[in-house]
Short mmCIF file of C-alpha atoms in Angstrom, two decimals:
data_model
loop_
_atom_site.label_atom_id
_atom_site.label_comp_id
_atom_site.label_asym_id
_atom_site.label_seq_id
_atom_site.Cartn_x
_atom_site.Cartn_y
_atom_site.Cartn_z
CA MET A 1 41.87 -8.55 13.45
CA SER A 2 43.00 -9.94 16.37
CA LYS A 3 43.86 -8.07 19.33
CA ARG A 4 47.40 -7.34 20.75
CA ASP A 5 48.60 -8.44 23.92
CA PHE A 6 47.47 -6.09 26.71
CA TYR A 7 51.02 -6.18 28.29
CA GLU A 8 52.26 -5.44 25.10
CA VAL A 9 49.74 -2.53 24.74
CA LEU A 10 50.67 -0.86 27.72
CA GLY A 11 54.30 -1.65 27.45
CA VAL A 12 54.90 -3.53 30.96
CA ASP A 13 55.79 -6.94 32.07
CA LYS A 14 53.23 -9.78 33.21
CA SER A 15 55.26 -9.10 36.49
CA ALA A 16 54.48 -5.40 36.72
CA SER A 17 53.04 -3.99 39.70
CA ALA A 18 49.57 -2.30 40.19
CA ASP A 19 51.30 1.32 40.19
CA GLU A 20 53.62 0.47 37.32
CA VAL A 21 50.32 -0.72 35.13
CA LYS A 22 48.81 2.66 36.44
CA LYS A 23 51.82 5.00 35.31
CA ALA A 24 51.92 3.21 32.23
CA TYR A 25 48.19 3.87 31.43
CA ARG A 26 48.60 7.53 32.34
CA LYS A 27 51.36 8.18 30.23
CA LEU A 28 49.74 6.56 27.22
CA ALA A 29 46.40 8.17 27.89
CA ARG A 30 47.98 11.62 27.73
CA LYS A 31 49.82 10.99 24.62
CA TYR A 32 46.73 9.27 22.65
CA HIS A 33 44.05 11.62 24.01
CA PRO A 34 41.71 12.55 21.13
CA ASP A 35 41.57 16.24 22.77
CA VAL A 36 45.17 16.57 22.41
CA ASN A 37 46.60 13.95 19.95
CA LYS A 38 44.76 14.94 16.44
CA ALA A 39 46.55 11.86 14.53
CA ALA A 40 43.71 9.96 12.73
CA ASP A 41 44.56 6.57 14.85
CA ALA A 42 44.84 8.42 18.16
CA GLU A 43 41.21 7.58 19.29
CA SER A 44 41.56 3.84 18.57
CA LYS A 45 44.93 3.69 20.05
CA PHE A 46 43.26 5.70 23.31
CA LYS A 47 40.45 3.13 23.33
CA GLU A 48 43.03 0.02 22.86
CA VAL A 49 45.10 1.51 25.98
CA LYS A 50 42.03 2.06 28.17
CA GLU A 51 40.52 -1.54 27.38
CA ALA A 52 44.15 -2.75 28.59
CA TYR A 53 44.23 -0.89 31.51
CA ASP A 54 40.40 -1.82 32.58
CA THR A 55 41.62 -5.40 32.32
CA LEU A 56 45.03 -5.45 33.75
CA SER A 57 43.97 -3.12 36.85
CA ASP A 58 41.27 -5.27 37.96
CA PRO A 59 42.89 -8.33 39.78
CA GLN A 60 39.90 -10.74 39.00
CA LYS A 61 40.02 -9.88 35.17
CA LYS A 62 43.76 -10.09 35.33
CA ALA A 63 43.87 -13.50 36.59
CA HIS A 64 41.26 -14.29 34.08
CA TYR A 65 43.27 -12.90 31.27
CA ASP A 66 46.65 -14.13 32.42
CA GLN A 67 45.12 -17.72 32.14
CA PHE A 68 42.90 -17.58 28.91
CA GLY A 69 43.95 -14.39 27.00
CA HIS A 70 41.32 -13.00 24.87
CA THR A 71 39.74 -16.32 24.38
CA ASP A 72 36.44 -16.92 25.89
CA PRO A 73 36.51 -20.33 27.87
CA ASN A 74 33.05 -20.88 27.46
CA GLN A 75 33.03 -20.85 23.72
CA GLY A 76 33.51 -24.59 23.69
CA PHE A 77 30.34 -25.20 25.31
CA GLY A 78 27.96 -23.73 22.69
CA GLY A 79 28.93 -19.73 23.35
CA GLY A 80 28.23 -17.50 26.28
CA GLY A 81 27.29 -18.56 29.91
CA ASP A 82 24.33 -20.43 29.21
CA PHE A 83 26.45 -23.93 28.09
CA GLY A 84 24.28 -23.98 24.94
CA GLY A 85 23.70 -27.91 23.99
CA PHE A 86 25.33 -29.01 27.20
CA SER A 87 21.98 -27.83 28.85
CA ASP A 88 20.07 -29.75 26.53
CA ILE A 89 21.95 -32.94 27.12
CA PHE A 90 21.85 -32.27 30.75
CA ASP A 91 17.98 -31.96 30.44
CA MET A 92 17.55 -34.77 28.38
CA PHE A 93 19.44 -37.02 31.10
CA PHE A 94 18.22 -35.58 34.08
CA GLY A 95 14.48 -34.43 33.34
CA GLY A 96 16.35 -30.94 33.66
CA GLY A 97 15.02 -27.53 33.43
CA GLY A 98 15.71 -27.03 37.41
CA GLY A 99 18.86 -25.20 36.45
CA ARG A 100 17.38 -22.79 33.95
CA ARG A 101 16.54 -19.33 35.02
CA ASN A 102 12.65 -18.55 35.35
CA PRO A 103 11.90 -16.09 32.61
CA ASN A 104 9.35 -14.44 34.66
CA ALA A 105 11.67 -13.67 37.54
CA PRO A 106 12.48 -9.80 38.04
CA ARG A 107 15.89 -9.10 36.92
CA GLN A 108 17.99 -5.99 37.15
CA GLY A 109 18.49 -3.74 34.19
CA ALA A 110 21.80 -3.63 32.21
CA ASP A 111 24.41 -1.01 33.51
CA LEU A 112 25.28 1.88 31.60
CA GLN A 113 28.59 3.64 30.77
CA TYR A 114 29.37 7.07 29.89
CA THR A 115 32.74 8.78 29.12
CA MET A 116 33.20 12.40 30.50
CA THR A 117 36.59 14.40 29.59
CA LEU A 118 37.37 17.20 31.99
CA GLU A 119 39.73 20.19 32.23
CA PHE A 120 42.75 19.68 34.47
CA LYS A 121 41.22 22.29 36.75
CA GLU A 122 37.81 20.57 36.79
CA ALA A 123 39.13 17.28 37.98
CA VAL A 124 41.38 18.86 40.55
CA PHE A 125 38.47 21.26 42.41
CA GLY A 126 35.25 18.90 41.31
CA LYS A 127 31.94 20.10 39.50
CA GLU A 128 28.49 19.37 39.40
CA THR A 129 27.20 19.19 35.88
CA ASP A 130 24.30 17.49 33.85
CA ILE A 131 24.78 14.95 31.01
CA GLU A 132 22.41 13.33 28.81
CA ILE A 133 22.58 9.65 27.96
CA PRO A 134 20.44 7.75 25.74
CA LYS A 135 18.47 4.86 28.07
CA GLU A 136 15.45 2.48 27.66
CA GLU A 137 12.90 3.20 30.13
CA THR A 138 9.45 2.02 30.99
CA CYS A 139 6.58 2.83 28.32
CA ASP A 140 4.62 5.62 29.84
CA THR A 141 1.68 4.63 27.29
CA CYS A 142 1.27 0.90 28.31
CA PHE A 143 3.29 1.08 31.78
CA GLY A 144 5.41 -1.56 30.47
CA THR A 145 2.86 -4.21 29.73
CA GLY A 146 3.60 -3.87 25.95
CA ALA A 147 -0.22 -3.98 25.31
CA GLN A 148 -2.57 -1.26 24.09
CA PRO A 149 -4.17 0.58 26.76
CA GLY A 150 -7.62 -1.02 27.41
CA THR A 151 -6.00 -4.52 26.63
CA LYS A 152 -3.75 -6.94 28.65
CA PRO A 153 -1.45 -9.43 27.62
CA GLU A 154 -3.09 -12.99 27.19
CA THR A 155 -1.77 -16.15 28.59
CA CYS A 156 0.30 -18.09 25.92
CA SER A 157 -1.85 -21.10 24.36
CA HIS A 158 1.16 -23.02 23.51
CA CYS A 159 2.82 -23.46 26.90
CA ASN A 160 -0.29 -22.55 29.14
CA GLY A 161 1.54 -19.58 30.79
CA THR A 162 4.39 -21.78 32.04
CA GLY A 163 7.04 -20.13 29.78
CA GLN A 164 8.30 -23.73 28.91
CA LEU A 165 7.71 -26.51 26.41
CA SER A 166 7.81 -30.11 27.39
CA VAL A 167 9.30 -32.51 24.70
CA GLU A 168 9.44 -36.33 25.33
CA GLN A 169 12.43 -38.19 24.09
CA ASN A 170 13.32 -41.88 24.03
CA THR A 171 17.21 -42.45 25.36
CA PRO A 172 19.36 -45.31 26.30
CA PHE A 173 18.38 -44.40 29.84
CA GLY A 174 14.68 -44.67 29.07
CA ARG A 175 12.01 -42.04 28.41
CA VAL A 176 12.97 -38.77 29.47
CA VAL A 177 11.10 -34.91 29.07
CA ASN A 178 13.26 -32.21 27.87
CA ARG A 179 12.09 -28.84 28.80
CA ARG A 180 12.90 -25.62 26.59
CA VAL A 181 11.72 -22.08 26.65
CA CYS A 182 8.65 -21.47 24.61
CA HIS A 183 9.52 -19.79 21.30
CA HIS A 184 6.32 -18.30 20.92
CA CYS A 185 6.36 -16.31 24.05
CA GLU A 186 10.09 -16.15 24.64
CA GLY A 187 9.46 -17.67 28.30
CA THR A 188 7.26 -15.08 29.54
CA GLY A 189 4.12 -17.31 29.58
CA LYS A 190 2.48 -14.42 27.94
CA TYR A 191 1.22 -13.32 24.56
CA VAL A 192 0.47 -9.59 23.41
CA LYS A 193 -2.02 -9.24 20.91
CA ASP A 194 -2.67 -5.73 20.53
CA LYS A 195 0.80 -4.27 20.94
CA CYS A 196 1.18 -1.13 22.36
CA ASN A 197 1.59 1.64 19.46
CA THR A 198 4.16 3.63 21.55
CA CYS A 199 6.65 0.70 22.26
CA GLY A 200 5.50 -1.70 19.82
CA GLY A 201 4.94 -4.20 22.32
CA LYS A 202 8.28 -3.98 23.98
CA GLY A 203 7.14 -2.34 26.99
CA LYS A 204 9.96 -0.24 26.97
CA VAL A 205 11.14 3.09 24.70
CA ARG A 206 14.47 4.67 24.18
CA LYS A 207 14.76 8.34 25.75
CA ARG A 208 17.54 10.74 26.11
CA LYS A 209 17.45 11.74 30.16
CA LYS A 210 19.26 14.23 31.97
CA ILE A 211 21.12 13.10 34.83
CA HIS A 212 22.87 15.29 37.44
CA VAL A 213 26.45 14.05 38.29
CA LYS A 214 28.64 15.25 41.42
CA ILE A 215 32.24 15.25 40.31
CA PRO A 216 34.46 14.76 43.46
CA ALA A 217 37.67 16.76 43.78
CA GLY A 218 40.78 14.98 42.73
CA ILE A 219 39.44 12.56 40.44
CA ASP A 220 41.82 11.33 37.70
CA THR A 221 41.90 9.76 34.56
CA GLY A 222 40.55 6.18 34.60
CA GLN A 223 38.46 6.68 37.49
CA GLN A 224 34.71 6.23 37.53
CA ILE A 225 31.63 7.53 39.33
CA ARG A 226 28.84 5.41 40.18
CA VAL A 227 25.41 6.79 39.82
CA SER A 228 22.96 4.19 41.46
CA GLY A 229 19.62 3.50 39.42
CA GLN A 230 20.28 5.35 36.59
CA GLY A 231 21.13 2.44 33.91
CA GLU A 232 18.48 0.52 31.86
CA SER A 233 15.26 -0.31 33.63
CA GLY A 234 14.65 -3.64 35.29
CA VAL A 235 12.90 -6.45 33.77
CA ASN A 236 9.58 -7.89 35.15
CA GLY A 237 9.51 -5.31 37.98
CA GLY A 238 13.53 -5.81 38.71
CA PRO A 239 15.52 -2.97 39.90
CA PRO A 240 17.07 -0.62 37.31
CA GLY A 241 21.00 -0.85 36.57
CA ASP A 242 23.64 1.60 37.37
CA LEU A 243 25.38 4.20 35.26
CA PHE A 244 29.17 4.57 35.49
CA VAL A 245 30.85 7.61 34.42
CA VAL A 246 34.39 7.05 33.44
CA ILE A 247 36.65 10.00 33.52
CA ASN A 248 39.30 11.43 31.09
CA VAL A 249 41.29 14.37 32.27
CA LYS A 250 43.04 16.74 29.74
CA PRO A 251 46.79 17.28 30.66
CA HIS A 252 47.79 20.80 31.99
CA GLU A 253 50.49 22.67 30.10
CA PHE A 254 52.65 23.56 33.24
CA PHE A 255 51.36 20.86 35.88
CA GLU A 256 52.41 16.93 35.71
CA ARG A 257 50.33 15.01 37.99
CA ASP A 258 51.51 11.65 39.74
CA GLY A 259 48.52 10.20 41.92
CA ASP A 260 47.78 13.09 44.40
CA ASP A 261 51.13 14.92 43.96
CA LEU A 262 51.72 17.63 41.42
CA TYR A 263 55.29 18.25 39.68
CA CYS A 264 56.53 21.27 37.97
CA GLU A 265 59.54 23.06 36.63
CA MET A 266 60.25 26.75 37.59
CA PRO A 267 62.77 28.96 35.81
CA ILE A 268 65.30 31.28 37.92
CA THR A 269 68.00 33.52 36.48
CA TYR A 270 71.82 32.84 36.85
CA VAL A 271 71.73 35.53 39.55
CA GLN A 272 69.07 34.07 41.71
CA ALA A 273 70.94 30.71 41.58
CA THR A 274 74.13 32.19 42.46
CA LEU A 275 73.09 34.56 45.08
CA GLY A 276 69.67 32.98 46.35
CA ASP A 277 66.36 34.95 46.08
CA GLU A 278 62.56 34.67 46.92
CA ILE A 279 60.62 33.66 43.92
CA GLU A 280 56.85 33.48 43.60
CA VAL A 281 55.43 30.08 42.59
CA PRO A 282 51.90 29.07 41.23
CA THR A 283 49.99 26.37 43.23
CA LEU A 284 46.33 25.15 42.92
CA GLN A 285 45.68 27.52 46.09
CA GLY A 286 47.33 30.36 44.37
CA LYS A 287 50.60 32.18 44.33
CA ILE A 288 53.36 31.59 47.27
CA LYS A 289 56.78 32.74 47.92
CA LEU A 290 59.39 30.04 47.72
CA LYS A 291 62.99 30.54 49.03
CA ILE A 292 65.98 29.67 46.86
CA PRO A 293 69.19 29.26 48.66
CA ALA A 294 72.43 30.77 47.25
CA GLY A 295 74.33 28.26 45.23
CA THR A 296 71.26 26.60 44.08
CA GLN A 297 71.96 24.25 40.96
CA THR A 298 69.75 23.66 38.11
CA GLY A 299 67.54 20.58 38.66
CA THR A 300 67.42 21.11 42.53
CA ASN A 301 64.13 19.87 43.99
CA PHE A 302 61.71 21.55 46.37
CA ARG A 303 58.60 20.15 47.96
CA LEU A 304 55.56 22.09 49.20
CA ARG A 305 53.51 19.99 51.51
CA GLY A 306 49.94 19.76 51.07
CA LYS A 307 50.17 22.11 47.80
CA GLY A 308 48.97 19.01 45.66
CA VAL A 309 45.72 17.42 44.51
CA PRO A 310 43.01 16.85 47.07
CA ASN A 311 42.55 13.13 47.60
CA VAL A 312 39.30 11.88 45.87
CA ARG A 313 38.43 9.72 48.79
CA GLY A 314 38.94 12.58 51.47
CA TYR A 315 42.33 11.43 52.75
CA GLY A 316 43.98 14.49 52.89
CA GLN A 317 46.11 16.36 50.02
CA GLY A 318 49.26 15.62 47.87
CA ASP A 319 52.29 17.59 47.67
CA GLN A 320 53.81 19.81 44.90
CA HIS A 321 57.44 19.18 43.67
CA ILE A 322 59.09 21.97 42.10
CA GLN A 323 62.35 21.56 40.03
CA VAL A 324 64.03 24.71 39.44
CA ARG A 325 66.02 25.24 36.08
CA VAL A 326 68.47 27.76 35.50
CA ILE A 327 68.18 29.83 32.52
CA THR A 328 71.23 31.32 31.05
CA PRO A 329 71.07 35.02 29.97
CA LYS A 330 71.08 36.40 26.17
CA ASN A 331 70.98 39.62 24.42
CA LEU A 332 73.58 40.83 26.72
CA THR A 333 75.15 44.24 26.95
CA GLU A 334 79.04 44.62 26.10
CA LYS A 335 79.18 45.72 29.82
CA GLN A 336 77.47 42.56 30.99
CA LYS A 337 79.52 40.36 28.88
CA GLU A 338 82.82 42.14 30.12
CA LEU A 339 81.73 41.52 33.80
CA LEU A 340 80.58 37.83 32.97
CA ARG A 341 84.43 37.33 31.23
CA GLU A 342 85.85 38.79 34.28
CA PHE A 343 83.71 36.55 36.54
CA GLY A 344 84.70 33.42 34.29
CA GLU A 345 88.55 34.31 34.47
CA LEU A 346 88.22 34.46 38.20
CA SER A 347 86.11 31.14 38.65
CA GLY A 348 87.48 29.13 35.87
CA ASN A 349 84.07 28.47 34.46
CA GLN A 350 82.41 29.48 30.87
CA ALA A 351 78.97 31.26 31.18
CA PRO A 352 76.21 29.72 29.39
CA ASP A 353 74.70 31.81 26.69
CA GLU A 354 71.10 30.39 26.13
CA GLN A 355 67.57 30.45 27.66
CA SER A 356 64.01 29.22 26.84
CA GLU A 357 61.26 31.95 26.37
CA ASN A 358 58.75 29.27 25.87
CA PHE A 359 59.41 27.84 29.37
CA PHE A 360 58.81 31.59 30.85
CA SER A 361 55.69 31.79 28.79
CA LYS A 362 54.39 28.42 30.41
CA VAL A 363 54.83 29.55 33.93
CA LYS A 364 53.09 33.22 33.33
CA ARG A 365 50.17 31.07 31.94
CA ALA A 366 50.01 28.72 35.29
CA PHE A 367 50.06 32.16 37.20
CA LYS A 368 46.91 33.05 35.35
CA SER A 369 45.05 29.54 34.96
CA PHE A 370 44.58 29.12 38.53
CA ASN A 371 43.83 32.73 39.49
CA ASP A 372 41.13 33.13 36.91
#
């Protein structure tokens, strides 16, 4: 099945800015996160959204995608970046092999990726934890040679240890030499006769390794942590690859995060809004007092500087934005109703009669979550 257009997946235009792409991704990631959305297709949609963001948030990948879409521009040359048959033609005409990679040269191991899901509080304050990942490591029995202890790899008799086979061919340009990787030793120049019983001659074994990871305070969904040297082991003595820990953060019931800033709603009573008051507000650092001026209207915003999320790179701290919501009373006594009717007659306004119990419950839980 063909992939959907990445811009369509995120619901943004091709001219969308990096911030617009990021906001669209965060919104959809929260919507389809498997820990939140239990629908059967939530996980596949979450992966689709993440793949689209990984491409469109990287300028180089985005430029490539804008030019070629999902099509690999190298497919017309025999697949991959090796240019397949084209290399053979080049070798035929120019006596090639010079552009091929030395199969015995040291090569860095492959990078690994691990996805970690964090609670909102863990992402805000950071944590240290151990994770287990499956990875290939050098065999402890043969120490990477692939040969049974007491033996060693032998020189390949087909290529005499060069790792290449030369074939002479007649062409319109004369007789040329076409060099190819030796299929007997796969270009290593060596042949393992007595293979190691532990790794089967591969020189590597797959293990589950425990790795200690430090999660910095302020990390957010889509960001990743690089753990150097914890990827797959290198080839021919090359260095190991790296491990990239990709972060997903569960949404919070009370706080909404945008970058380093936090947004929340606070309920106040009709009397508090009219006469003014001082209320307690939950923050990441604990409860604080917030002064509500007399005559405050529902939807009024207040800003608490430095009460947001710590910047993951250590550049200060965001702000907390509070929007107040006036909750109308219910279950009034006759005396209260009479007073409100009298007030309404004097002011010419009708008093509302609803409020949200669930909203107050959310605030109570928010007070508790950051004080546990």
